[in-house]
PDB file of C-alpha atoms in Angstrom:
ATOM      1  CA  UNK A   1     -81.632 -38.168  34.801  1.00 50.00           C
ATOM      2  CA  UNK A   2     -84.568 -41.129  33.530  1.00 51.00           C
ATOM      3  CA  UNK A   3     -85.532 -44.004  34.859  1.00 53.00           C
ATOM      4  CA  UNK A   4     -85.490 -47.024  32.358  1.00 53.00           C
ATOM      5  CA  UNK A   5     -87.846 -49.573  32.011  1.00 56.00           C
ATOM      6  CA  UNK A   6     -86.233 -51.418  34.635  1.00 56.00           C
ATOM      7  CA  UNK A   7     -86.531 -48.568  37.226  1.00 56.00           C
ATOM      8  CA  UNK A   8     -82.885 -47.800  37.336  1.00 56.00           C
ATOM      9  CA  UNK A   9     -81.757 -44.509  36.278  1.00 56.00           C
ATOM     10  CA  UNK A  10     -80.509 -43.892  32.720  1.00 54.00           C
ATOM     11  CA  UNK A  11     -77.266 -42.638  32.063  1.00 55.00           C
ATOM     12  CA  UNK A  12     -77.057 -38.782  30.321  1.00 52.00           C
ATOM     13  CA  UNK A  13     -73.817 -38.323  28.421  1.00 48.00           C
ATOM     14  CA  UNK A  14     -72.640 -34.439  27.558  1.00 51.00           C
ATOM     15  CA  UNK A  15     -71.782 -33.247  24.214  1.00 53.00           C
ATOM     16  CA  UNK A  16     -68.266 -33.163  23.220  1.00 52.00           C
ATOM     17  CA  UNK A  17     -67.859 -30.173  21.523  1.00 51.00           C
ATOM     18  CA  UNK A  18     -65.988 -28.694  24.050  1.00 50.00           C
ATOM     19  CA  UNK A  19     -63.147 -31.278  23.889  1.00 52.00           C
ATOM     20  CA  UNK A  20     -63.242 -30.690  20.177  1.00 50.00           C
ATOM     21  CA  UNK A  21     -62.704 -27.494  20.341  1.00 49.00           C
ATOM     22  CA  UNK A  22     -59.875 -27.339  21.969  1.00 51.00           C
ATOM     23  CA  UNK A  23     -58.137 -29.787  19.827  1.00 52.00           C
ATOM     24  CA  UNK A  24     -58.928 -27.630  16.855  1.00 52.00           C
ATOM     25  CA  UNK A  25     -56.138 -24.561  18.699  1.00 57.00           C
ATOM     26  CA  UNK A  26     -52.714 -26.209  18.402  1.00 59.00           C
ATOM     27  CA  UNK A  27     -53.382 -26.994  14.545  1.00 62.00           C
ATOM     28  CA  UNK A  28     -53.901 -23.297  14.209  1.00 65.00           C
ATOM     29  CA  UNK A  29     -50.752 -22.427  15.597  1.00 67.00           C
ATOM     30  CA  UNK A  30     -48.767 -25.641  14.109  1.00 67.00           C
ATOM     31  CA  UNK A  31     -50.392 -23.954  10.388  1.00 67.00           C
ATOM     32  CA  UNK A  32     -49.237 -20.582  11.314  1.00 75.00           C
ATOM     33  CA  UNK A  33     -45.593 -21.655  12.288  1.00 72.00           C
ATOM     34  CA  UNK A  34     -45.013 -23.593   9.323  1.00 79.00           C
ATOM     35  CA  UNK A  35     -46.259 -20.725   7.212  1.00 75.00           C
ATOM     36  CA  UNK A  36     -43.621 -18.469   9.356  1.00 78.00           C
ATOM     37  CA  UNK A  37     -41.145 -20.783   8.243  1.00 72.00           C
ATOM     38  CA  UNK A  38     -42.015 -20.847   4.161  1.00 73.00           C
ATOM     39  CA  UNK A  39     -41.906 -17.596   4.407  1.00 65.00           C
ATOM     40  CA  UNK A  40     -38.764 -16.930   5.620  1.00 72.00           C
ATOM     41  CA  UNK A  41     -37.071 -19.560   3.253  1.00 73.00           C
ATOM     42  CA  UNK A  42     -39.116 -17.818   0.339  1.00 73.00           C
ATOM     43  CA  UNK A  43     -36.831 -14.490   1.723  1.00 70.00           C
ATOM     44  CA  UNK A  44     -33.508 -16.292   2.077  1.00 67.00           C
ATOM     45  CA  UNK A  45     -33.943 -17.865  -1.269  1.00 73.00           C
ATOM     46  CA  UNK A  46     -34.751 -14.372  -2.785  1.00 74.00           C
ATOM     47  CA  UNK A  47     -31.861 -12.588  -1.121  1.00 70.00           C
ATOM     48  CA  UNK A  48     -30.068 -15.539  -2.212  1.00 70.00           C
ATOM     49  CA  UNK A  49     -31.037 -14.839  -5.744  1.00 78.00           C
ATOM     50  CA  UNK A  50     -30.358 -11.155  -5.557  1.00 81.00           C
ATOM     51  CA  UNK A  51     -26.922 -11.763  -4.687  1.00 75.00           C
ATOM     52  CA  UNK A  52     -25.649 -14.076  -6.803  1.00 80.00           C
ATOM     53  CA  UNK A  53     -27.649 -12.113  -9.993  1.00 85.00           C
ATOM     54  CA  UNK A  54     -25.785  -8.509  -8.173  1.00 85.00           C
ATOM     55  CA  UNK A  55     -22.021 -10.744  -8.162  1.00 85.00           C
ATOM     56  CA  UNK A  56     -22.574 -11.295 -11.809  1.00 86.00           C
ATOM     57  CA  UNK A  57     -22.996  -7.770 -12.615  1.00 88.00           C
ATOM     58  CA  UNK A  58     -20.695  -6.891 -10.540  1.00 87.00           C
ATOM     59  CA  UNK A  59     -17.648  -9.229 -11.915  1.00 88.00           C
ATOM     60  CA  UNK A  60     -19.111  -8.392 -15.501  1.00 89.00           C
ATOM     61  CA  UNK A  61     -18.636  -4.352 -14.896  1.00 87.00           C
ATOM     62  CA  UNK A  62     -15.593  -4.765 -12.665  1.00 86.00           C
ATOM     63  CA  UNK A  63     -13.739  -7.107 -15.982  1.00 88.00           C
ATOM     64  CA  UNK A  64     -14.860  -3.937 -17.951  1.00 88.00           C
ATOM     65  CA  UNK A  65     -13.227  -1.348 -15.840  1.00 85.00           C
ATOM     66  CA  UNK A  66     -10.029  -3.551 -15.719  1.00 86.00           C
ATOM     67  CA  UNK A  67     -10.273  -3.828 -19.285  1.00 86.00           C
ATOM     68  CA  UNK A  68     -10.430  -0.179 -19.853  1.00 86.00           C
ATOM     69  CA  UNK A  69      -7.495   0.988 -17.422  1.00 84.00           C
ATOM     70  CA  UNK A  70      -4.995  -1.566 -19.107  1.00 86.00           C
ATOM     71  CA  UNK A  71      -1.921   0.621 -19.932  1.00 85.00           C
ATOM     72  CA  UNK A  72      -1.217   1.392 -23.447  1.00 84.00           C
ATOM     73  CA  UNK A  73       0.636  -1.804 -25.224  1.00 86.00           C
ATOM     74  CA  UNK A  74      -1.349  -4.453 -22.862  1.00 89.00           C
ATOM     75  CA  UNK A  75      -4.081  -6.401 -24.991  1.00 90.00           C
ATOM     76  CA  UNK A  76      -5.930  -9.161 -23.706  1.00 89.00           C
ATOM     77  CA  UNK A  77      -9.188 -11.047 -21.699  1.00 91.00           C
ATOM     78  CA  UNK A  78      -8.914 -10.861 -18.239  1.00 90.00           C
ATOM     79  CA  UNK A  79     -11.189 -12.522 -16.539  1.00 93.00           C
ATOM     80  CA  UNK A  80     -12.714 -11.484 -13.122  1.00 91.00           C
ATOM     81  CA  UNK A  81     -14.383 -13.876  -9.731  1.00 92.00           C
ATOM     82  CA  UNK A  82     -14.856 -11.953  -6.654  1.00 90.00           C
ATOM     83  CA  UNK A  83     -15.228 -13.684  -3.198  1.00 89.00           C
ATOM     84  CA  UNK A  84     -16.755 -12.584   0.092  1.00 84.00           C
ATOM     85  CA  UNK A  85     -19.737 -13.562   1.681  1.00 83.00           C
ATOM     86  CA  UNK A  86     -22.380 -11.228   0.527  1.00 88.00           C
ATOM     87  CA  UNK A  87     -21.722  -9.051  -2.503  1.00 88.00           C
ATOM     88  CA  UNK A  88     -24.966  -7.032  -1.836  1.00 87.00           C
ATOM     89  CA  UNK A  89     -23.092  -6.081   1.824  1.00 89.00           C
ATOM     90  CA  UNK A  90     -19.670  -5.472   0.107  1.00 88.00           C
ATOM     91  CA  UNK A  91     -21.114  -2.964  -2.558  1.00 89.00           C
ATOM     92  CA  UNK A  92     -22.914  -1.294   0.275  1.00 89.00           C
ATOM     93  CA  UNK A  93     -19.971  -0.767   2.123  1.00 89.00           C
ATOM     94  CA  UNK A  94     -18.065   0.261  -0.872  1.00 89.00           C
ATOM     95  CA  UNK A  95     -15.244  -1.847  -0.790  1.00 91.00           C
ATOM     96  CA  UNK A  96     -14.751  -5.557  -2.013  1.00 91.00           C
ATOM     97  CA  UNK A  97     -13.192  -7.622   0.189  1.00 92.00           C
ATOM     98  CA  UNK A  98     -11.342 -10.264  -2.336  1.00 92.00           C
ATOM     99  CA  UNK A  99     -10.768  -9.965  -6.400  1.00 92.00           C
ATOM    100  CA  UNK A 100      -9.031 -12.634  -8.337  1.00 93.00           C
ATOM    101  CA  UNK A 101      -7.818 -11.100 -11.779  1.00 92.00           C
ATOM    102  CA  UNK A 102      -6.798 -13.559 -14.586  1.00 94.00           C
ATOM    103  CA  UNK A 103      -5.655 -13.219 -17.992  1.00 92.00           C
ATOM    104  CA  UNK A 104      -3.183 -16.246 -18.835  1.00 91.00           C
ATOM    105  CA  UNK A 105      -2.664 -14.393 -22.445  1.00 89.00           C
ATOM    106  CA  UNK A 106      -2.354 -11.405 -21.832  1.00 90.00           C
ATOM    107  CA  UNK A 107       0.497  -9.619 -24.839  1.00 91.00           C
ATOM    108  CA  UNK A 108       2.761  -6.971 -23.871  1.00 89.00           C
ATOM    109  CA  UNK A 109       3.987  -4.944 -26.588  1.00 86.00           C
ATOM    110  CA  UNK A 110       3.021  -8.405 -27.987  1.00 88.00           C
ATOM    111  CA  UNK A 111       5.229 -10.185 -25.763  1.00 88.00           C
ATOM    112  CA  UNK A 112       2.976 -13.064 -24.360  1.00 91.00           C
ATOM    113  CA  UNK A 113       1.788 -13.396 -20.539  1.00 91.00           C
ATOM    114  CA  UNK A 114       0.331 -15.197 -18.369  1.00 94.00           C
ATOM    115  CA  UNK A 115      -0.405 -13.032 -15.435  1.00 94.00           C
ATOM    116  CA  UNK A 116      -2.890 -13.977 -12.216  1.00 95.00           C
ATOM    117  CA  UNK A 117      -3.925 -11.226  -9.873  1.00 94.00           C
ATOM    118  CA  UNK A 118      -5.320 -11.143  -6.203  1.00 94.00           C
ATOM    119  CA  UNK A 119      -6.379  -8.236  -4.931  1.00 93.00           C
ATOM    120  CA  UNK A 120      -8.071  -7.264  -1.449  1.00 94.00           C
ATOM    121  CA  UNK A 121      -9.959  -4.158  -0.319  1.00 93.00           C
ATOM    122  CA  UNK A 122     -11.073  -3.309  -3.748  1.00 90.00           C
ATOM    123  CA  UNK A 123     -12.813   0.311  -3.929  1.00 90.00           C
ATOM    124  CA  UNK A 124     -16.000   0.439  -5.986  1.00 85.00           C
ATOM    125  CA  UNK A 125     -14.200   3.463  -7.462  1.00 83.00           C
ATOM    126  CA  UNK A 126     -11.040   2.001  -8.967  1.00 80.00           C
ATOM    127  CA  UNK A 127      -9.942   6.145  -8.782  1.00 83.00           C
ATOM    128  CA  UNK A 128      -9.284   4.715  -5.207  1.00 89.00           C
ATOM    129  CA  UNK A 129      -5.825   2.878  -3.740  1.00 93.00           C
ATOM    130  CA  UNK A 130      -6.221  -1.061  -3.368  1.00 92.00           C
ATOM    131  CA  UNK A 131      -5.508  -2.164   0.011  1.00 94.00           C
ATOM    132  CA  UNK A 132      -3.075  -4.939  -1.348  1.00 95.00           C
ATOM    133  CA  UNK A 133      -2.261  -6.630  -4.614  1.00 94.00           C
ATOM    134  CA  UNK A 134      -0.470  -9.940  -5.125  1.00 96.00           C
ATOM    135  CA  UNK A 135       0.465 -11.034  -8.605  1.00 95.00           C
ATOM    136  CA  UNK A 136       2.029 -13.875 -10.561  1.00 96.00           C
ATOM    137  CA  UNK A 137       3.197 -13.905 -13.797  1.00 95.00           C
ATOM    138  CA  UNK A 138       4.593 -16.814 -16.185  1.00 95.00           C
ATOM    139  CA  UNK A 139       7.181 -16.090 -18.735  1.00 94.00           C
ATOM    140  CA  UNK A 140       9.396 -17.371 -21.355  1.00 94.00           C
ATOM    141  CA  UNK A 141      12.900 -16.573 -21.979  1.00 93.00           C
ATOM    142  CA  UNK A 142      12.027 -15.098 -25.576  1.00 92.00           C
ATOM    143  CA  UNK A 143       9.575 -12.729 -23.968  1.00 92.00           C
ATOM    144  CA  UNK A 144      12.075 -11.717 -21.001  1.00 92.00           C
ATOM    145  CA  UNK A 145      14.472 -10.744 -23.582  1.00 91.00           C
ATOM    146  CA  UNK A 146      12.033  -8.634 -25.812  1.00 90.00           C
ATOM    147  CA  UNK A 147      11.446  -6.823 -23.255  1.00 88.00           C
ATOM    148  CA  UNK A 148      14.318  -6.514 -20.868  1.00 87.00           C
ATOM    149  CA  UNK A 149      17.676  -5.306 -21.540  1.00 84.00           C
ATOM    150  CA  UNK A 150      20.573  -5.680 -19.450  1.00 83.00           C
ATOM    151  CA  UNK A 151      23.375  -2.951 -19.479  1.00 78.00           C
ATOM    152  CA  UNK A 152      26.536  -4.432 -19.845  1.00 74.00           C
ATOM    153  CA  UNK A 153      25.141  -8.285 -21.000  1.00 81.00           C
ATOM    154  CA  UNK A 154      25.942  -9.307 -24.837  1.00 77.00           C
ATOM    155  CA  UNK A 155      22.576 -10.937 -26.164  1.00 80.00           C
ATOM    156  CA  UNK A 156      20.227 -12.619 -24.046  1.00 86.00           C
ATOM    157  CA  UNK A 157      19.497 -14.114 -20.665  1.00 92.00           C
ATOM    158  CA  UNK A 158      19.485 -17.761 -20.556  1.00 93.00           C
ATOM    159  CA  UNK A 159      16.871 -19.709 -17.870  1.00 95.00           C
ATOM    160  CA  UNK A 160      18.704 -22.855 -16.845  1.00 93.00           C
ATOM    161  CA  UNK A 161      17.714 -24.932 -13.414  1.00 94.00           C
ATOM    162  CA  UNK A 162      17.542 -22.097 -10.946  1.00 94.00           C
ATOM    163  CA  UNK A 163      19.916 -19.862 -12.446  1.00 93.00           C
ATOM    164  CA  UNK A 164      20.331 -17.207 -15.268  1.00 93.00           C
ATOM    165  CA  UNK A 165      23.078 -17.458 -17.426  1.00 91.00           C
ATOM    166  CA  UNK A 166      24.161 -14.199 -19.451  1.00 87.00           C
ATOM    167  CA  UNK A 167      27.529 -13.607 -21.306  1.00 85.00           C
ATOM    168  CA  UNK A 168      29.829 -10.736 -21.675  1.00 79.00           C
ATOM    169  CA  UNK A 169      33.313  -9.343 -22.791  1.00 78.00           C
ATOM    170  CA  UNK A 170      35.884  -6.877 -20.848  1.00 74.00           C
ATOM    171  CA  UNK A 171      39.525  -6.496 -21.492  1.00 72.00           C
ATOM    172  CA  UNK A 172      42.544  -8.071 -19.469  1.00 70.00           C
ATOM    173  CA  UNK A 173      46.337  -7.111 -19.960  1.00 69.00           C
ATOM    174  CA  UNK A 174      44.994  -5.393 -23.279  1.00 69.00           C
ATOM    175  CA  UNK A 175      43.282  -8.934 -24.484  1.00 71.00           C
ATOM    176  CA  UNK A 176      39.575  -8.883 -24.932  1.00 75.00           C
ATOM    177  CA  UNK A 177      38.371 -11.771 -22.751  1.00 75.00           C
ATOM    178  CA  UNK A 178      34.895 -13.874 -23.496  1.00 79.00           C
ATOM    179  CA  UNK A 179      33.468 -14.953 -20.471  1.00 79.00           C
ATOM    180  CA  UNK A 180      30.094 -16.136 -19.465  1.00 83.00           C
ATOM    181  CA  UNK A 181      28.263 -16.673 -16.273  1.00 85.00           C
ATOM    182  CA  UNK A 182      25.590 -18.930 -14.469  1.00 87.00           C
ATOM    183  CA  UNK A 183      23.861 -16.747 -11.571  1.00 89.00           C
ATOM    184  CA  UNK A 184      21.241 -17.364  -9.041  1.00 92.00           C
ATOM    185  CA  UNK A 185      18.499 -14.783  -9.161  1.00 94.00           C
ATOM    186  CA  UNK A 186      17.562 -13.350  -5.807  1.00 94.00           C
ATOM    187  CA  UNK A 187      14.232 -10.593  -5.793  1.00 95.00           C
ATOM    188  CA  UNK A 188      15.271  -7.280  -4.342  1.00 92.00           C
ATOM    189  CA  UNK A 189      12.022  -4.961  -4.646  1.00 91.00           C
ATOM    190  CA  UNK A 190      12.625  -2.939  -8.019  1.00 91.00           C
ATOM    191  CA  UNK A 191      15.817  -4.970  -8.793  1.00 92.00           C
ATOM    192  CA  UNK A 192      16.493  -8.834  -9.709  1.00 93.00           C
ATOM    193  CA  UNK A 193      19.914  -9.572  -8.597  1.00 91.00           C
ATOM    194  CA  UNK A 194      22.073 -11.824 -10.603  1.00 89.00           C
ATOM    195  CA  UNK A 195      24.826 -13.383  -7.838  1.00 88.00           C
ATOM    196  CA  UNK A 196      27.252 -15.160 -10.056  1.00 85.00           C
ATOM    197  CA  UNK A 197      27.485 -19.009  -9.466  1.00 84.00           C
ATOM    198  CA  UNK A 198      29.753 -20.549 -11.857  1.00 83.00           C
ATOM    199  CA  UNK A 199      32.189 -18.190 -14.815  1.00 81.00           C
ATOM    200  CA  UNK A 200      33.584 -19.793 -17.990  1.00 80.00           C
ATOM    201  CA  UNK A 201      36.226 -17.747 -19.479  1.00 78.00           C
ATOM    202  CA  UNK A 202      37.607 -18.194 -22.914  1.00 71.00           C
ATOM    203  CA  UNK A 203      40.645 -16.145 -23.759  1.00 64.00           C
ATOM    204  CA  UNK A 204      40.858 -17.121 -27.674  1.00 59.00           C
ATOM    205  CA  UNK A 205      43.839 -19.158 -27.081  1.00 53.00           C
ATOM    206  CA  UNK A 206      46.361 -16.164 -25.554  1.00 54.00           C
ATOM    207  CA  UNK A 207      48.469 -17.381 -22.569  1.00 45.00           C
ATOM    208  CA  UNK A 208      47.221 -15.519 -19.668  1.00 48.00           C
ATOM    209  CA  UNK A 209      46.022 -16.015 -16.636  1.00 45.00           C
ATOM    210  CA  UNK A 210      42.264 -14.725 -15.845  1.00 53.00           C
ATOM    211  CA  UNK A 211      41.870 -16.315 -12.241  1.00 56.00           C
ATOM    212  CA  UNK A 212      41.635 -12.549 -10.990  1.00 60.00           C
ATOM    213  CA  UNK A 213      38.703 -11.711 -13.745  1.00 63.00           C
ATOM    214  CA  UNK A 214      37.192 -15.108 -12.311  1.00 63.00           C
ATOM    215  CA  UNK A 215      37.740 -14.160  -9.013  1.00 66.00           C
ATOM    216  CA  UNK A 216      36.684 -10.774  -9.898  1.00 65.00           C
ATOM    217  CA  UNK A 217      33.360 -11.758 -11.590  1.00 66.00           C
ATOM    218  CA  UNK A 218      32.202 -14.068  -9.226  1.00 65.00           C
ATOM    219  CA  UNK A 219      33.449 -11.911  -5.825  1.00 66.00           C
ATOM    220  CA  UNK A 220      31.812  -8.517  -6.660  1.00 64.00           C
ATOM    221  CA  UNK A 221      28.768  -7.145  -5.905  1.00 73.00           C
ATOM    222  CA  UNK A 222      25.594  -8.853  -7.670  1.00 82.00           C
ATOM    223  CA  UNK A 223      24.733  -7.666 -10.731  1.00 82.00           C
ATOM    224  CA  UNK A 224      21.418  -5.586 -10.196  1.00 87.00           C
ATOM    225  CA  UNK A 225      19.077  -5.653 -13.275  1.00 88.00           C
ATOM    226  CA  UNK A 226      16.566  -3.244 -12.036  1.00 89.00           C
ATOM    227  CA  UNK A 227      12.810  -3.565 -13.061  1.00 90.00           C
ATOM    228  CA  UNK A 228      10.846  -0.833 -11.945  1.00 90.00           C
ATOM    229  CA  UNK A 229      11.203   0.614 -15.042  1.00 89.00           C
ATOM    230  CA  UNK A 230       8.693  -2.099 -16.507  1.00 89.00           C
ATOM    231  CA  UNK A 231       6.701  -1.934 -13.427  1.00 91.00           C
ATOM    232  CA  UNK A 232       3.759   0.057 -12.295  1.00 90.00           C
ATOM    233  CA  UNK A 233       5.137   2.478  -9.481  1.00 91.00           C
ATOM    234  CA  UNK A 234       4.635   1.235  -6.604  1.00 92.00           C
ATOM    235  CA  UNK A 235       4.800  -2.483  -7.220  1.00 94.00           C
ATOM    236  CA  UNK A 236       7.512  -4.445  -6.022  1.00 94.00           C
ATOM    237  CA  UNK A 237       9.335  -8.316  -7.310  1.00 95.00           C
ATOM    238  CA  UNK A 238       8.675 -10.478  -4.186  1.00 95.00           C
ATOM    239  CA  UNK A 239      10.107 -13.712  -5.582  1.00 96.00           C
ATOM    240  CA  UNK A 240      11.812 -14.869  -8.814  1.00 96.00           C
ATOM    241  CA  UNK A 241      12.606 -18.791  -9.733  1.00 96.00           C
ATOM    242  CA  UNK A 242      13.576 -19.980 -13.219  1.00 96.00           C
ATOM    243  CA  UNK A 243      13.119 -23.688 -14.869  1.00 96.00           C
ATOM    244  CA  UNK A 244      15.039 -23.934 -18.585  1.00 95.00           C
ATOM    245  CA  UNK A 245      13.319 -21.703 -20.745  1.00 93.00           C
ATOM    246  CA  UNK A 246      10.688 -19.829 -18.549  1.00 95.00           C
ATOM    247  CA  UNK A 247      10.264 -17.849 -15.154  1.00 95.00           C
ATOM    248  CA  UNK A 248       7.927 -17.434 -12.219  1.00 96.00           C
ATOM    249  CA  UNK A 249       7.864 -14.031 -11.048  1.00 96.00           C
ATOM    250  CA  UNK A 250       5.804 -13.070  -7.797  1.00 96.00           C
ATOM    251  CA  UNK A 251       4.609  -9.071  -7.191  1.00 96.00           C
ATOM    252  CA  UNK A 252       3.113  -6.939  -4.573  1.00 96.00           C
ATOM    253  CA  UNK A 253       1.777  -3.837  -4.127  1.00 94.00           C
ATOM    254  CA  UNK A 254       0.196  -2.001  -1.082  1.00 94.00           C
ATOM    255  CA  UNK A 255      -2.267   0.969  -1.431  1.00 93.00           C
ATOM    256  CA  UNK A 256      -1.863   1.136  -5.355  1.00 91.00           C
ATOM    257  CA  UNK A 257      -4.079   2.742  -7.477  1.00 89.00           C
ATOM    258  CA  UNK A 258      -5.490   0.373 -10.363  1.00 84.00           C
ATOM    259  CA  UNK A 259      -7.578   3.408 -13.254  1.00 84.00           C
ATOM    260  CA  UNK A 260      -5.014   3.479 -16.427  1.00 85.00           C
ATOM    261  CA  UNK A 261      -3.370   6.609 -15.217  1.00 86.00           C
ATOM    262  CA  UNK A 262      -1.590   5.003 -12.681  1.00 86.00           C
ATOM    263  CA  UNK A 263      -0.525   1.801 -14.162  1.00 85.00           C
ATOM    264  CA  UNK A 264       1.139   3.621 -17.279  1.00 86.00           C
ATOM    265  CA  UNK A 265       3.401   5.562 -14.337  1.00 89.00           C
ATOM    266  CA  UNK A 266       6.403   2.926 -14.213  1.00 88.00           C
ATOM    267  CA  UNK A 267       8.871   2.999 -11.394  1.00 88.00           C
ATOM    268  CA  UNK A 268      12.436   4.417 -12.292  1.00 85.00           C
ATOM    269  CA  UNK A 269      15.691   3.095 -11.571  1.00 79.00           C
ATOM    270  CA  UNK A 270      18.454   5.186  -9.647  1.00 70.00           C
TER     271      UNK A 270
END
């Protein structure tokens, strides 16, 4: 310490680097967090990237493979989505967890389709089983009777408001009777059943009485149209409903195989 010129001491101040320096530590570690944190959004946007570019491929080979195993007769674009969280993780794991299939023209035996397909637990290798399919298919009358005949029926099914009308002939007290039918469709696995709900019977102006053919027709057993045969084996008709002129048929299928092989093996009916 100095004096002044008045004789009183003078004051000494000390440097302040010290102070400074310690000031200078938290902005190192603020710079080093925030670069921490760039980074690791630079990663998640990259894996990001990867996965969405690896889900493109993916759907792109996966609508290739479908396209290849379609049975012999089937044409058409079917287009592919799959879901799940991370397609890198599903690939690695060898299964995909959700595959929507959809091809709303598809022809078969150039009957036209419109047929929507959810499958889950898809192998990598469609050689493999699928854990579970679910399918939906939209068709017109026309169609249903190109391709489905009905033993015993004379022409074609008709689609009203929830029922299928068919007609037919049989013989009473040595009269050949005319008679046609109204019947509520009912899903029964590898059979549509046809439970009568209303019978006209026309008897060509002869004098008899056809109550028991009526009685008979609408008493018996459903008729059973079975439609394995125009199935892949295996899959099953969970639910039918029918609007005038078209039809809404659901399927499903557990631990079915999806190369070509096994969807040209049709079910058989009994």
């Amino acid at each position: 310490m100095s004096e002044r010129d008045d004789g009183r001491p003078a004051e000494v101040f000390a440097p302040a680097a010290a102070p400074a320096a310690r000031r200078r530590r938290p902005r190192r570690r603020a710079g080093c967090g925030i670069a921490i944190v760039v980074f690791l959004i630079v990663v998640v946007a990259l894996l990001v990237v990867a996965d969405v570019i690896t889900r493109n491929i993916t759907e792109q080979r996966t609508r290739e493979q479908i396209q290849a195993s379609l049975p012999a007769g089937v044409e058409g674009e079917v287009d592919v989505s799959i879901g799940g969280f991370s397609m890198i993780a599903q690939l690695l794991a060898g299964t995909i967890d959700h595959v929507e299939l959809s091809a709303p023209q598809l022809l078969v035996e150039g009957v036209p389709l419109d047929v929507d397909v959810v499958a889950e637990g898809v192998p990598i290798d469609l050689a493999a089983p699928v854990a579970k399919v679910d399918a939906t298919i939209e068709i017109g009358q026309d169609a249903v009777n190109r391709l489905v005949t009905v033993p015993g029926v004379d022409g074609g099914l008709t689609f009203g408001e929830g029922t299928i009308g068919y007609e037919g002939t049989t013989d009473l007290l040595g009269v050949t009777v005319d008679y046609s039918v109204a019947a509520k469709p009912t899903a029964a696995g590898d059979s549509v059943l046809l439970e009568p709900v209303d019978v006209t019977v026309g008897t060509g102006g002869a004098a008899i009485d056809v109550s028991e053919l009526v009685t008979r027709l609408v008493g018996d057993d459903p008729l059973d149209v079975c439609v394995a045969q125009y199935l892949p084996e295996g899959v099953d008709v969970s639910s039918i409903t029918v609007a005038p002129g078209t039809a809404h048929i659901e399927l499903d299928a557990q631990r079915i195989t999806l190369d070509r092989a096994s969807l040209e093996q049709t079910g058989r009916c009994d």
